[in-house]
Amino acid sequence: MTLDVEFILVFRKGGPRRFPRGDGRRLASSYTRSERDEWFSQIWEVRGERQARPDLGRGTAAFPAEIPRRLIRMFSVLGHTVPDPFLGTGTTSAVAAELGRNSVGYEIDDRLRWVIGERLAAAGVPAARVRFVSR
Ligand SMILES: C[S@@+](CC[C@H](N)C(=O)[O-])C[C@H]1O[C@@H](n2cnc3c(N)ncnc32)[C@H](O)[C@@H]1O
């Protein structure tokens, strides 16, 4: 077992987000008080993800789905678009779909195309909505 520590940097563009009073999408995206207390804290303890992919000839450096799940719920509401410039296995986009968010992602390693496609299909994203573009 390895004990890894990773840092999450949070940047904000502009001031705090404003929502109209009673905004339906915001209300439908709310989290509980105990989720808030745990998530808006300095240290998260999250179990790691299996990395081995002998079929790819490389590790994937995938992170646990719980990481983007929390961050997406903390910083977006239903219908928002989540960007991921380093898709890897597509964890962030799969979780975004699971949470009713859209996503846009980039991945430079073409061998991960099918991994990402399968991951998104399992998350219920129709193949027609996934577009791969070569370098
Ligand atoms: C740490 S992995 C991401 C793992 C991902 N979070 C997951 O859970 O599967 C980083 C990925 O970024 C990709 N990458 C590196 N440089 C890139 C670039 N310039 N443009 C797009 N993807 C890039 C790598 O091929 C690698 O798959």
XYZ file of C-alpha atoms and ligand atoms in Angstrom:
162
model
C 0.000 0.000 0.000
C 1.274 3.493 -0.789
C 0.088 6.565 0.991
C -0.106 9.383 -1.529
C -0.715 13.021 -0.798
C -1.986 15.256 -3.578
C -2.812 18.946 -3.490
C -5.912 20.546 -4.962
C -5.572 24.184 -5.965
C -8.772 26.190 -6.245
C -8.760 29.322 -8.409
C -11.692 31.622 -8.891
C -12.227 33.814 -11.945
C -13.868 37.046 -10.846
C -16.023 37.434 -7.771
C -18.361 34.971 -6.093
C -21.079 33.446 -8.251
C -24.529 34.986 -7.871
C -27.740 33.068 -8.397
C -31.248 34.518 -8.481
C -33.203 33.805 -5.309
C -34.923 30.425 -5.527
C -32.876 29.369 -8.571
C -34.114 25.850 -9.370
C -30.846 24.422 -10.667
C -28.973 25.693 -7.642
C -31.532 24.228 -5.241
C -31.433 20.886 -7.087
C -27.616 20.912 -6.815
C -27.411 21.561 -3.089
C -25.336 19.515 -0.679
C -25.985 18.681 2.938
C -24.524 20.428 5.947
C -22.355 17.419 6.799
C -21.120 17.192 3.192
C -20.250 20.882 3.353
C -18.402 20.487 6.657
C -16.354 17.582 5.334
C -15.694 18.964 1.844
C -14.743 22.534 2.808
C -11.950 21.299 5.034
C -8.175 21.205 4.601
C -7.690 17.431 4.435
C -9.663 14.802 2.594
C -9.048 11.119 3.097
C -10.004 9.299 -0.086
C -9.015 5.783 -1.051
C -6.778 5.574 -4.145
C -7.688 4.117 -7.512
C -6.192 1.037 -9.213
C -3.700 2.274 -11.827
C -2.509 -0.815 -13.669
C -3.621 -1.124 -17.314
C -1.435 -3.825 -18.879
C -3.476 -3.484 -22.093
C -2.288 0.116 -22.451
C 1.306 -0.552 -21.539
C 1.222 2.305 -19.067
C -0.312 3.359 -15.796
C -3.198 5.738 -16.078
C -2.625 7.981 -13.049
C -6.401 7.925 -12.671
C -7.723 9.591 -9.607
C -10.646 8.307 -7.520
C -14.074 9.397 -8.779
C -14.802 10.794 -5.327
C -12.372 13.684 -5.968
C -14.137 15.184 -9.027
C -17.504 14.185 -7.535
C -16.922 16.458 -4.557
C -15.325 19.284 -6.535
C -18.038 19.312 -9.192
C -20.741 19.419 -6.554
C -18.893 22.129 -4.606
C -18.255 24.457 -7.528
C -20.958 23.894 -10.159
C -24.686 23.356 -10.501
C -26.782 21.146 -12.780
C -26.260 21.997 -16.444
C -22.877 23.689 -16.027
C -19.938 22.603 -18.203
C -16.881 21.066 -16.547
C -13.591 21.303 -18.487
C -10.842 18.689 -18.095
C -7.655 19.433 -20.070
C -6.091 16.061 -19.082
C -8.830 13.450 -19.476
C -6.745 10.333 -18.839
C -9.378 7.624 -18.390
C -12.191 10.196 -18.387
C -12.990 10.109 -14.684
C -13.993 13.777 -14.501
C -16.264 13.691 -17.553
C -17.912 10.443 -16.419
C -18.633 11.932 -13.007
C -19.845 15.178 -14.606
C -22.394 13.166 -16.613
C -23.424 11.233 -13.511
C -24.074 14.587 -11.790
C -26.060 16.152 -14.647
C -23.248 18.426 -15.828
C -21.818 18.743 -19.347
C -18.103 18.392 -19.932
C -15.398 19.198 -22.433
C -12.125 17.310 -22.296
C -8.774 16.842 -24.008
C -6.402 13.881 -24.032
C -3.168 13.699 -25.995
C -2.659 9.909 -25.796
C -4.759 8.243 -28.481
C -4.539 4.860 -26.703
C -6.940 6.233 -24.101
C -9.656 7.003 -26.658
C -11.417 3.680 -26.120
C -11.011 3.749 -22.376
C -12.644 7.177 -22.288
C -15.373 6.098 -24.715
C -16.236 3.040 -22.611
C -16.166 5.068 -19.428
C -18.552 7.672 -20.827
C -20.852 5.039 -22.302
C -21.054 3.412 -18.861
C -21.940 6.847 -17.447
C -24.812 7.100 -19.945
C -23.260 9.545 -22.404
C -24.408 8.638 -25.942
C -21.525 7.908 -28.341
C -22.864 10.637 -30.628
C -21.979 13.225 -27.980
C -18.363 12.124 -27.678
C -16.120 13.528 -30.392
C -12.469 12.615 -30.690
C -10.146 14.864 -32.638
C -6.672 13.829 -33.737
C -3.644 16.024 -33.147
C -2.783 12.227 -14.523
S -3.502 11.742 -16.058
C -5.204 12.170 -15.802
C -5.943 11.080 -15.129
C -7.412 11.367 -15.009
N -7.663 12.395 -14.012
C -8.147 10.076 -14.655
O -8.754 9.996 -13.581
O -8.076 9.131 -15.427
C -2.976 13.046 -17.093
C -3.324 12.844 -18.556
O -3.032 14.037 -19.269
C -2.596 13.681 -20.565
N -1.869 14.829 -21.130
C -0.619 15.234 -20.832
N -0.303 16.334 -21.546
C -1.398 16.645 -22.293
C -1.704 17.687 -23.212
N -0.791 18.634 -23.510
N -2.920 17.722 -23.774
C -3.845 16.774 -23.467
N -3.615 15.752 -22.612
C -2.406 15.694 -22.029
C -1.759 12.439 -20.339
O -1.655 11.642 -21.520
C -2.523 11.743 -19.207
O -3.412 10.751 -19.706
